[in-house]
XYZ file of N, CA and C in Angstrom:
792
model
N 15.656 224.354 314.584
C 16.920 224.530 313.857
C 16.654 224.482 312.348
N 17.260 225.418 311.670
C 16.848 225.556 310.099
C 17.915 224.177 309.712
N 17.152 223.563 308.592
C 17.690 222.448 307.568
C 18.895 222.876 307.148
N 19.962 223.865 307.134
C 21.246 224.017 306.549
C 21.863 223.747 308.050
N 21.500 224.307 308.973
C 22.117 223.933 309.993
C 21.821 222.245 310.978
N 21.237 221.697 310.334
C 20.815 220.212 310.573
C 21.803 219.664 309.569
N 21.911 219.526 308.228
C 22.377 218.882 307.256
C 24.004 219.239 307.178
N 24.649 220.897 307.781
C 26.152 220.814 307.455
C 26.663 220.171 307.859
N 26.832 219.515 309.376
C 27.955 218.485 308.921
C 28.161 217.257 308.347
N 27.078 216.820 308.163
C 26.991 215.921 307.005
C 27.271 215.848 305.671
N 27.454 217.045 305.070
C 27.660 217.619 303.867
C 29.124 217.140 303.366
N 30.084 217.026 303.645
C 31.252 216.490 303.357
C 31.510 215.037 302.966
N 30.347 214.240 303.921
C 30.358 212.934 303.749
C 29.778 212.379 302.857
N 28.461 213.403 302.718
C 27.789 212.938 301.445
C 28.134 213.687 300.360
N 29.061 214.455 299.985
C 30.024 214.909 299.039
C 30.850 213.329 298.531
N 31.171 212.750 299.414
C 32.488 211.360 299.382
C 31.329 210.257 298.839
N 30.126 210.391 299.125
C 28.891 209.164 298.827
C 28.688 209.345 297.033
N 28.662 211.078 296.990
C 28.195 211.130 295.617
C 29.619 211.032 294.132
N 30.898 210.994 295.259
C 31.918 210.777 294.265
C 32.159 209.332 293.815
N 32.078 208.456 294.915
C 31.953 207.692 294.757
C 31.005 206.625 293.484
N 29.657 207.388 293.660
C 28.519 206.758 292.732
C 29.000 207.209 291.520
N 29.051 208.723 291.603
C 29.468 209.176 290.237
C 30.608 208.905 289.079
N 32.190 208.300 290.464
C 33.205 208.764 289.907
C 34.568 209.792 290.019
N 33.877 210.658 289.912
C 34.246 212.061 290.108
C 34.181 212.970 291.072
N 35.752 214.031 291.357
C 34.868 215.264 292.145
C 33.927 216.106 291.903
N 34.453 216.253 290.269
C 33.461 217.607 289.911
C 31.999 216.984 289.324
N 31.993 215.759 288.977
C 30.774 214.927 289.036
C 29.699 214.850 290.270
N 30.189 214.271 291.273
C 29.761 214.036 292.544
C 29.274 215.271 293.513
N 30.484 216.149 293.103
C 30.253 217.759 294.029
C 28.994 218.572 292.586
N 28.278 218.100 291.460
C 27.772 218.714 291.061
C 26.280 218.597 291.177
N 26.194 217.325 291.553
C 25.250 216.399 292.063
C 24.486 216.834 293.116
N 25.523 216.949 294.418
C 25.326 217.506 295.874
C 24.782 219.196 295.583
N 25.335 219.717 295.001
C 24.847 221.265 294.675
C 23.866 221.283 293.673
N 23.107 220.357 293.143
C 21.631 220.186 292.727
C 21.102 219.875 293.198
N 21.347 218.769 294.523
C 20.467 218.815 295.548
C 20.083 219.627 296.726
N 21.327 220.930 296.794
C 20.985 221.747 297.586
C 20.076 222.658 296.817
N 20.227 222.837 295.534
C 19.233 224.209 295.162
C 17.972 223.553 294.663
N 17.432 222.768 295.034
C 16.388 222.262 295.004
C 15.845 222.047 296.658
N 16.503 222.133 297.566
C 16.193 222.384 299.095
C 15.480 224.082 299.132
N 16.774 224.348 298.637
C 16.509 225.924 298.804
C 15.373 226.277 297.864
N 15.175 225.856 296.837
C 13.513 226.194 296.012
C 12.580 225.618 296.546
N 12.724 224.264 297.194
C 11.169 223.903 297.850
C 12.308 222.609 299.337
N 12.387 223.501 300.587
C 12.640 223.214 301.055
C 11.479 222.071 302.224
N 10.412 222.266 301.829
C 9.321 220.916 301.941
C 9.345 219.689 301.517
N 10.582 219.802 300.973
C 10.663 218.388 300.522
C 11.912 217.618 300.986
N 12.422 218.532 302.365
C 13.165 217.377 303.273
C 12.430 217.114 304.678
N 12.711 215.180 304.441
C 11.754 215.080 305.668
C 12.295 215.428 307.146
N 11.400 215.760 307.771
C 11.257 216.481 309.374
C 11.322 215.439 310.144
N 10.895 214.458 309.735
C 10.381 213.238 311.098
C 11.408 211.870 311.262
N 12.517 212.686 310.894
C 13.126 211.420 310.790
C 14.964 212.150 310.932
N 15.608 211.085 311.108
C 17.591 211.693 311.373
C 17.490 212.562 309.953
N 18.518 213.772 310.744
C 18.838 214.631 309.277
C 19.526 213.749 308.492
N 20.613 213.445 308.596
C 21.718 212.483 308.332
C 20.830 211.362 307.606
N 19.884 211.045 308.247
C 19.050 209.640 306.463
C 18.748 210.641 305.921
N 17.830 211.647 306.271
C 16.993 212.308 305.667
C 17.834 213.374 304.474
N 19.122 213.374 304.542
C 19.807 214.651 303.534
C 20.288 212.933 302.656
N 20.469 211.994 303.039
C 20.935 211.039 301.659
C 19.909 210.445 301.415
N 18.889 210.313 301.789
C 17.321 209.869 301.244
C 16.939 211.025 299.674
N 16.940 212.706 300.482
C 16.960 213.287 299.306
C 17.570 213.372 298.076
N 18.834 213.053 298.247
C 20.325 213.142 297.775
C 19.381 211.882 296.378
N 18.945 210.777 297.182
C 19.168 209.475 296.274
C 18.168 210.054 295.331
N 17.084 210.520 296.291
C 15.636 210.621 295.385
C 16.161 211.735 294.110
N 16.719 212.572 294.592
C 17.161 213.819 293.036
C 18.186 212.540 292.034
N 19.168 211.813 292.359
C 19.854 211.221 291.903
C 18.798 210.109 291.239
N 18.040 209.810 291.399
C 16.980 208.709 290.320
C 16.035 209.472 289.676
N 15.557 210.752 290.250
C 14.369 211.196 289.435
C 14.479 211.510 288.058
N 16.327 212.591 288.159
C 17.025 213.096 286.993
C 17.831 212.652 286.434
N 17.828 211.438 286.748
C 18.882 210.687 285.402
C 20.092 210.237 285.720
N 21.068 211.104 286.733
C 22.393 211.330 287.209
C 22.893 210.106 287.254
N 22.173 209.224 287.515
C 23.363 207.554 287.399
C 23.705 207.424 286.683
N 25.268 207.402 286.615
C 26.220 207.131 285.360
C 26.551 205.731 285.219
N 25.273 204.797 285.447
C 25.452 203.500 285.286
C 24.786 203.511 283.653
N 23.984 204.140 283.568
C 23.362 204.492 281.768
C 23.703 204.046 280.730
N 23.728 203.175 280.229
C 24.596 203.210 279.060
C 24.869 203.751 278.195
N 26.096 203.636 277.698
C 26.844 204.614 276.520
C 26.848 204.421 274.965
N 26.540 204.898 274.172
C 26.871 204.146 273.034
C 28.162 204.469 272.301
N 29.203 204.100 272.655
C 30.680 204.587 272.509
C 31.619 202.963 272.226
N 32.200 203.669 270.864
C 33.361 202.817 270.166
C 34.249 202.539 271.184
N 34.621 201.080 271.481
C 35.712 201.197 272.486
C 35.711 201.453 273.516
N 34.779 201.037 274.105
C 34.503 201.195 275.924
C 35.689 200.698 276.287
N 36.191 200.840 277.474
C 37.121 200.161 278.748
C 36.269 199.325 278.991
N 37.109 198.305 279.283
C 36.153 197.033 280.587
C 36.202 197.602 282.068
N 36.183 198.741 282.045
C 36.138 199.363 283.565
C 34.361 199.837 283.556
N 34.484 200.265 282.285
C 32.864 201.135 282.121
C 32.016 199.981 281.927
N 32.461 198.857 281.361
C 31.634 198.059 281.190
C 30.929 196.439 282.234
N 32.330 197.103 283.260
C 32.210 196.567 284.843
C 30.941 197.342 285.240
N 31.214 198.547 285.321
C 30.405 199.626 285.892
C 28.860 199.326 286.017
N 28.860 198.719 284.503
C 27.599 198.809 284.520
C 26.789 196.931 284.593
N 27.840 196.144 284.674
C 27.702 194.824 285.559
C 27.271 195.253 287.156
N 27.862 196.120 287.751
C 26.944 196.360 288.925
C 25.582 197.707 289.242
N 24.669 196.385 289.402
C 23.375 197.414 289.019
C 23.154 198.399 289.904
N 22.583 199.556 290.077
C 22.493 200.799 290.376
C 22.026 200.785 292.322
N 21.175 199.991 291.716
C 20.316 200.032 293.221
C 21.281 199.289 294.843
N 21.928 198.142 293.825
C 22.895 197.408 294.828
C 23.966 197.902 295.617
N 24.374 198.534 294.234
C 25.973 199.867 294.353
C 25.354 200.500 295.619
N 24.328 201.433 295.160
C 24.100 202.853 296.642
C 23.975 201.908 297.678
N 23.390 200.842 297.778
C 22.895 199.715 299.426
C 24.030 199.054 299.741
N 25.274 199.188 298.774
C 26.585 198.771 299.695
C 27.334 200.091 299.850
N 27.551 201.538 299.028
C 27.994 202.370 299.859
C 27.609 202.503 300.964
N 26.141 202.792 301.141
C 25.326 203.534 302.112
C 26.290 202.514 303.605
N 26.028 201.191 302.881
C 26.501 200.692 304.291
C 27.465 200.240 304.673
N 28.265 200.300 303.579
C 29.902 199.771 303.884
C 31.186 201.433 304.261
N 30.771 202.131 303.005
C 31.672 203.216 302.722
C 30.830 204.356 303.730
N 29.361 204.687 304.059
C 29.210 205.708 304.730
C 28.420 204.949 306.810
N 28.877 203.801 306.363
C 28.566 203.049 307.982
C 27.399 203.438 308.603
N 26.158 203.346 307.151
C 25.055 203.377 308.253
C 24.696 201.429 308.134
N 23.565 201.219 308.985
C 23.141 200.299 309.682
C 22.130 199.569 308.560
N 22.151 198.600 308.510
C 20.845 198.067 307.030
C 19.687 198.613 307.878
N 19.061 198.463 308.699
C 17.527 199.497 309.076
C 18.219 201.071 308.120
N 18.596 201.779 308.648
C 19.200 203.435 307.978
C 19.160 203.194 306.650
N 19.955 202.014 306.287
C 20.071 201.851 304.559
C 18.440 201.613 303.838
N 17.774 201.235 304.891
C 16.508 201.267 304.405
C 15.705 201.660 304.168
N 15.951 202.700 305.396
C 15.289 203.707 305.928
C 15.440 204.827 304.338
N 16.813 205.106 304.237
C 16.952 205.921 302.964
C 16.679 205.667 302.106
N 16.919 204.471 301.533
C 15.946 203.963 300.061
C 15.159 203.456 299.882
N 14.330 203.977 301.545
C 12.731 203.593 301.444
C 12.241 202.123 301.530
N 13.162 201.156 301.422
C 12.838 199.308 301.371
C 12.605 198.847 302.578
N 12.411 197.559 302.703
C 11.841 196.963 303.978
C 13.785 196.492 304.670
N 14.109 196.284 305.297
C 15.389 195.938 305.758
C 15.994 194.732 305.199
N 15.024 193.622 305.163
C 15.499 192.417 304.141
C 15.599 193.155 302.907
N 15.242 193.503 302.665
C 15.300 194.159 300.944
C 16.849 194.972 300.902
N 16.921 195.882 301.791
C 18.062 196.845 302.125
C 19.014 195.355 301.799
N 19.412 194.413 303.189
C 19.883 193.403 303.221
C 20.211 192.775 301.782
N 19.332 192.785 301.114
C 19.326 191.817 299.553
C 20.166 192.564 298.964
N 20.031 193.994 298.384
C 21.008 194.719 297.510
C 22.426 194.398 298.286
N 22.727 194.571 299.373
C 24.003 194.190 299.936
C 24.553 193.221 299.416
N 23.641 192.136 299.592
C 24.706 190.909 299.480
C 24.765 191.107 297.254
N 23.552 191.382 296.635
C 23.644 191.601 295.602
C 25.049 192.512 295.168
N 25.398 193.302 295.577
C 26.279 193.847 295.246
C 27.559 193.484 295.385
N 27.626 192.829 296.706
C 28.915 191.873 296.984
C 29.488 190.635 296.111
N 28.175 190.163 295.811
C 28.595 189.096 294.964
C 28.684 190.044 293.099
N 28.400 190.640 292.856
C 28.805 191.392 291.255
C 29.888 192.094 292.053
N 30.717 192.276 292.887
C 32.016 193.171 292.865
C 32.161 192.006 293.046
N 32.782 190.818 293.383
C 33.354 189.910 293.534
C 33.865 189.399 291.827
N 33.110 189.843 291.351
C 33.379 188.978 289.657
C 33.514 190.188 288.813
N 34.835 191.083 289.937
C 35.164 192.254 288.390
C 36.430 192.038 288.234
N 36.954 193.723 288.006
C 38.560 193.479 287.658
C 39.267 193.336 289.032
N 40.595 192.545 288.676
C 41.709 192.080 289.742
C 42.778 193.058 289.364
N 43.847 193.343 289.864
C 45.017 194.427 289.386
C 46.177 194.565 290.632
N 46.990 195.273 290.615
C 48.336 195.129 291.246
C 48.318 196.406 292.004
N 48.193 196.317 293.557
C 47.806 197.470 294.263
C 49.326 197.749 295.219
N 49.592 199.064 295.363
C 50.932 199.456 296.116
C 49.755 199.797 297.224
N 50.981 199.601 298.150
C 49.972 200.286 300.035
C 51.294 201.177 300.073
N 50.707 202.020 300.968
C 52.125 202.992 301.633
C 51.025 203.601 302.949
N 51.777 202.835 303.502
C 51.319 202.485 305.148
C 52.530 202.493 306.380
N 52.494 203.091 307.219
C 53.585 202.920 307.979
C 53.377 201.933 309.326
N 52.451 201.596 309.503
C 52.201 201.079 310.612
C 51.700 199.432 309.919
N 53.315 199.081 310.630
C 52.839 197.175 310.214
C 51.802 196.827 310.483
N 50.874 196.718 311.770
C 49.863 195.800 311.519
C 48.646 195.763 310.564
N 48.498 197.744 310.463
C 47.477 198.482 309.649
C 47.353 197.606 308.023
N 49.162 197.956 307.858
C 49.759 197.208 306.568
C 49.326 195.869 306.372
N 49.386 194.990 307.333
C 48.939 193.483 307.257
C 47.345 193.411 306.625
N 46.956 194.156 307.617
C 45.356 193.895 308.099
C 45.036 194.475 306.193
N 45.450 195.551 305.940
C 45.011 195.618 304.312
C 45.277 194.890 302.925
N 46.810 194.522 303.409
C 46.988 193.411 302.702
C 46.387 192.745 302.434
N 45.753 191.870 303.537
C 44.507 190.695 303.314
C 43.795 190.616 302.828
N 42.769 192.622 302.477
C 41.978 192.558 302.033
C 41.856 192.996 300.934
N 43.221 193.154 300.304
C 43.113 193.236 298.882
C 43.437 192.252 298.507
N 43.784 191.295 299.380
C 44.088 189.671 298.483
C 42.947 188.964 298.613
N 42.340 189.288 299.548
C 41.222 188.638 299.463
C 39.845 189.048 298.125
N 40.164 189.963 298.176
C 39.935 190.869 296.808
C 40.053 190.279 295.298
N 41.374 189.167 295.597
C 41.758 188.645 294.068
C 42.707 189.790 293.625
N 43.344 190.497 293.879
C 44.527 191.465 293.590
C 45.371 191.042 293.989
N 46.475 191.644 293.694
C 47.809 191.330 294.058
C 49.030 192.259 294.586
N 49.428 192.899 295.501
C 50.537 193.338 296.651
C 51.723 193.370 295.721
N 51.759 194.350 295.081
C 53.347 194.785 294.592
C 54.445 195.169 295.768
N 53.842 195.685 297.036
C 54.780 196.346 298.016
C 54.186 197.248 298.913
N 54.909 197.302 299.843
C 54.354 198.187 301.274
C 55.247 198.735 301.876
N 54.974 200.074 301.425
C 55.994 201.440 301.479
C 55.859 202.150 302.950
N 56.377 202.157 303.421
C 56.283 202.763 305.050
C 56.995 204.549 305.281
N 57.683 205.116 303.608
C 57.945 206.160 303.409
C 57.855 206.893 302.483
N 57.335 208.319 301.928
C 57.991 208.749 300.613
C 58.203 208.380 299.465
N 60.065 207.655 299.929
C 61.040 207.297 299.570
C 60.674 205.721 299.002
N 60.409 205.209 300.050
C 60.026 203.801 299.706
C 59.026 203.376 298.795
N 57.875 204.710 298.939
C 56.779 204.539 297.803
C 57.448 204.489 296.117
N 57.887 206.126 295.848
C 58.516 205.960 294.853
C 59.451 205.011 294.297
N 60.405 204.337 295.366
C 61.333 202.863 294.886
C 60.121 201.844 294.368
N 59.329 201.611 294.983
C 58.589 200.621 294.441
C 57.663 201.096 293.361
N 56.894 202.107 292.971
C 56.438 202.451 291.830
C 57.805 202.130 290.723
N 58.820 202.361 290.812
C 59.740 202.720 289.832
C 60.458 200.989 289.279
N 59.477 199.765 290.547
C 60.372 198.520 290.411
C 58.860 197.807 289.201
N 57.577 198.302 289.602
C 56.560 197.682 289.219
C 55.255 199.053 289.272
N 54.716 198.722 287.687
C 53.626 200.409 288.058
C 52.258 199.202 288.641
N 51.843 200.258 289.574
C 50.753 199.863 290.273
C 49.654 199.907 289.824
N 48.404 199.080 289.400
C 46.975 199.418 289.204
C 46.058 200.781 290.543
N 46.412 200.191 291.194
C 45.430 201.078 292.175
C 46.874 201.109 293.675
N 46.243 202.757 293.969
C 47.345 203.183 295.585
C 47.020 203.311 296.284
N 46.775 202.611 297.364
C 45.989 202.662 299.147
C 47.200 203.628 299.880
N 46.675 204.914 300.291
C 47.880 205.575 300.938
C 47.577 206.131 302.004
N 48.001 205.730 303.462
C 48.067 206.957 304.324
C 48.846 208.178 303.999
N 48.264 209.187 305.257
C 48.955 210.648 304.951
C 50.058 210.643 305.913
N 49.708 210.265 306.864
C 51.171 210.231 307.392
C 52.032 209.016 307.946
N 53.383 209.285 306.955
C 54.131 208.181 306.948
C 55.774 208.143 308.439
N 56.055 206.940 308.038
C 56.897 206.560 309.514
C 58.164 207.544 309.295
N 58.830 207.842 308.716
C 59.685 209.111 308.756
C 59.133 210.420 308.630
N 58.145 210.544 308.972
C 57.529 212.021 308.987
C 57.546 213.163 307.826
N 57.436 211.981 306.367
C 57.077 212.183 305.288
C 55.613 212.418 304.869
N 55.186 212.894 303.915
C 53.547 212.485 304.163
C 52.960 211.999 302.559
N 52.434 211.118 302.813
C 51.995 210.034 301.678
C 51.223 210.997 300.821
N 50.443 211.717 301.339
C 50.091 212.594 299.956
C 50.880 213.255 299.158
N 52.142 213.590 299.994
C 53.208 214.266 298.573
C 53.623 212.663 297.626
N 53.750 211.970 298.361
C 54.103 210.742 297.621
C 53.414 210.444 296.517
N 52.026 210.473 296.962
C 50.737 210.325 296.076
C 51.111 211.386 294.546
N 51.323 212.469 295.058
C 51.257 213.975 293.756
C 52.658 213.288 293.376
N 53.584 212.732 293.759
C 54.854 212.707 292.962
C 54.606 211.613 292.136
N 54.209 210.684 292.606
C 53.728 209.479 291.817
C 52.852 209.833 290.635
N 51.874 210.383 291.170
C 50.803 210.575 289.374
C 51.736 211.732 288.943
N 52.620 212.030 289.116
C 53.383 213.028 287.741
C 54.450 212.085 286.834
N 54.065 210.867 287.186
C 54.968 209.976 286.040
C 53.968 208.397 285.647
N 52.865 208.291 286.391
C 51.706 207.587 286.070
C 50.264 208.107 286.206
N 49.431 207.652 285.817
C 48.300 207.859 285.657
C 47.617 206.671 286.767
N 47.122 206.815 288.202
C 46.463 205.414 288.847
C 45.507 206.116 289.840
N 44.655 205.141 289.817
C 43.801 205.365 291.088
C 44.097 205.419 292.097
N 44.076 206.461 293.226
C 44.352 206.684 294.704
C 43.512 206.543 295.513
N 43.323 205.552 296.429
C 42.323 205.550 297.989
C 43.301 206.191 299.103
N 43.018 207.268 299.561
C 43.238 208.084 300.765
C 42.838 207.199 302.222
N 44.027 207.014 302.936
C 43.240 206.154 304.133
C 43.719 207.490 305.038
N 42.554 207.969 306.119
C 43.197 208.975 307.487
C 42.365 209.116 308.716
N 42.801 209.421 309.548
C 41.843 209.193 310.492
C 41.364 210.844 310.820
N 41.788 211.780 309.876
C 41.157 212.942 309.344
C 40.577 213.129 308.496
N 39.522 212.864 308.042
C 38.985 212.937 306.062
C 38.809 214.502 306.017
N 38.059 215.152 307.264
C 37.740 216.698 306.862
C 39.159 217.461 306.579
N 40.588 217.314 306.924
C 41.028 217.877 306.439
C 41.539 218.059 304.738
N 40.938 216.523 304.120
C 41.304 216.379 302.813
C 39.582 216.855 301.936
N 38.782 216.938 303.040
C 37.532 217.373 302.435
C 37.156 219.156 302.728
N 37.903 220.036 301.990
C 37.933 221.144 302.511
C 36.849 222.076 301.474
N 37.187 221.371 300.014
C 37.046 222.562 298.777
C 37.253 223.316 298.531
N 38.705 223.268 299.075
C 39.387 224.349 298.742
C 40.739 224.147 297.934
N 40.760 222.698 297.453
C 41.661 222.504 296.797
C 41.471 220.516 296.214
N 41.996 220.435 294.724
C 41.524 219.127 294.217
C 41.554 218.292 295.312
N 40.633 217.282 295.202
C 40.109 216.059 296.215
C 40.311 214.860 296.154
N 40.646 213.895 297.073
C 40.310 212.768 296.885
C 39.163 212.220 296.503
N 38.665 211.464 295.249
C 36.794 211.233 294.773
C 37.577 209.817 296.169
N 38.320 208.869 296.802
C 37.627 207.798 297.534
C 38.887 208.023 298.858
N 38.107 207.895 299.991
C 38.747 208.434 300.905
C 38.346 207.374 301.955
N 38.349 206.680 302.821
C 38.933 205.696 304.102
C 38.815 206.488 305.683
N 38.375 206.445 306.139
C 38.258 206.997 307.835
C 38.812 205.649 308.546
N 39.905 206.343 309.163
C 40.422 205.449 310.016
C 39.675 205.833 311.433
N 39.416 204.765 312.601
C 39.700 203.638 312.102
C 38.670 202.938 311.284
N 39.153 202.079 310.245
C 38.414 201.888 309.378
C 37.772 200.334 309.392
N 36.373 199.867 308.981
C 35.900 198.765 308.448
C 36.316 198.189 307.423
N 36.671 196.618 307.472
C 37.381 196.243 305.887
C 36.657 195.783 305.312
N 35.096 196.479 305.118
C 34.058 195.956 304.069
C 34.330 197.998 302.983
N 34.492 198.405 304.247
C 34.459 200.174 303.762
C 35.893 200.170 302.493
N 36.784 199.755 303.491
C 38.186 199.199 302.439
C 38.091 198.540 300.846
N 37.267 197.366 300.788
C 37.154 196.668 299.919
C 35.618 197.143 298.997
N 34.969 197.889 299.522
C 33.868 198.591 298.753
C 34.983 199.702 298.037
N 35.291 200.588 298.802
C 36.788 201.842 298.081
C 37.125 201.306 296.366
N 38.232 199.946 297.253
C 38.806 199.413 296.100
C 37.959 199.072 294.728
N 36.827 198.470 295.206
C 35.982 198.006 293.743
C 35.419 199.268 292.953
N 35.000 200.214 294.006
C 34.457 201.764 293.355
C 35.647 202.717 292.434
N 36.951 202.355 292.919
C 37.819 202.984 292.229
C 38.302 202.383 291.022
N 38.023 201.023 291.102
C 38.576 200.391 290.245
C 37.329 200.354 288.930
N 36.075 200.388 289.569
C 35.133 200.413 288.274
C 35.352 201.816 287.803
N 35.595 203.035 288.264
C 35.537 204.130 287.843
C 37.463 204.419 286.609
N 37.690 203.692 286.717
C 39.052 204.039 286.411
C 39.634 203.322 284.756
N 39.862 204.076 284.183
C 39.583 203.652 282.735
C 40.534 202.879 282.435
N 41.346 202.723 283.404
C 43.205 201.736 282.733
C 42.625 200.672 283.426
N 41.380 200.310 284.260
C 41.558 199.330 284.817
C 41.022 198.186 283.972
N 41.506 196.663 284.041
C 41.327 195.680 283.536
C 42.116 194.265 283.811
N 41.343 193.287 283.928
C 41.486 191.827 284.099
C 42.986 191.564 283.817
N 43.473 191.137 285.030
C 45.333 190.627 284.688
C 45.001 189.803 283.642
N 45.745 189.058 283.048
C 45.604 188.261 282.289
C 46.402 186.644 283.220
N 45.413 185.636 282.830
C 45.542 184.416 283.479
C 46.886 183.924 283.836
């Protein structure tokens, strides 16, 4: 089987791996399409002996360190955000060893396997990373969730988070009432809501009167991963892990320039 046909369906997911690191769609999706035309110029340099699936984010990482692309770098810019300057409180190597294994659910052997370390090592960046997201920014998160227990179960883990639950919108309707009572730092949203509304229009109506970070929760991601139209950069597969949840939240929140420390 030729390497494009080993690696497509994977391609979407590690589209969501590289927005994540980066930030961005058009960051992340520019990333992934430098690592394909570097397949296609010396396609010897994906390994054979091993899962396509490590083997296309093994490459992915190796182009992403050789050329610079970590936008953990520092900046020399008047007036940073304390979002950028979170960013770069969590070090590079830790970040990819808790996506790899929180946000894209491979296994610490796989996580190791891809960045080449011994499994304790894989293991170490994990917990390294857990403990530097633990000591960033806190902020005021809306859910719009229709299904109570789903709602509970996230709740928790943005409080456990050190954030704080403005409200839990189960419609539309209900989303917008509560944006309009308190503006939200960050929006955890399903797509489809309990009156047979759908949280992504909620989502587009909402950023046309704020500016906030959106986590997409669905138990479809390929239909929001099409490219054929703007993207979610942090997206949730239901059913979901609440390490995948609470990795989301910290990645959106370091990437996001309004974000910053409530005040005491």
């Amino acid at each position: 089987m030729s390497i494009a046909k080993e690696i497509a369906p994977y391609l979407p997911y590690l589209r969501r791996f590289a927005r994540a690191l980066s930030g961005t769609q058009a960051s992340g999706d520019a990333h992934v399409v430098a690592m394909l035309e570097a397949l296609v110029a010396d396609p010897s340099g994906f390994p054979r002996d091993i899962d396509p699936r490590i083997g296309l984010y093994r490459v992915f990482l190796k182009l992403w360190s050789s050329v610079g692309l970590d936008t953990s770098e520092p900046v020399v810019e008047l007036g940073r955000s304390s979002a950028e300057r979170n960013l770069e409180a969590l070090t590079p190597r830790p970040r990819q060893a808790f996506l790899l294994r929180t946000v894209e659910g491979f296994s610490i052997d796989e996580v190791a396997a891809i960045m080449q370390v011994s499994a304790a090592d894989a293991a170490a960046l994990v917990q390294t990373a857990g403990q530097e997201i633990a000591e960033q920014v806190a902020t005021d998160v809306l859910i719009i969730e229709d299904e109570p227990i789903i709602a509970l179960d996230i709740e928790t883990m943005v409080e456990e988070l050190g954030h704080s639950v403005t409200g839990v919108a189960r419609t539309q309707r209900e989303a917008i009432a509560l944006v309009g009572k308190k503006r939200p730092g960050l929006v955890l949203a399903d797509i489809q809501l309990a009156d047979g509304s759908s949280g992504l229009d909620a989502v587009n109506e909402i950023l046309t009167s704020i500016d906030v970070p959106v986590i997409f929760i669905t138990a479809y991601p390929e239909r929001l991963l099409t490219g054929d139209r703007p993207e979610p950069a942090f997206l949730i597969t239901k059913p979901f892990q609440p390490e995948a949840v609470k990795a989301a939240i910290s990645q959106a929140l370091f990437f996001d320039r309004r974000a910053g420390r409530k005040a005491a």
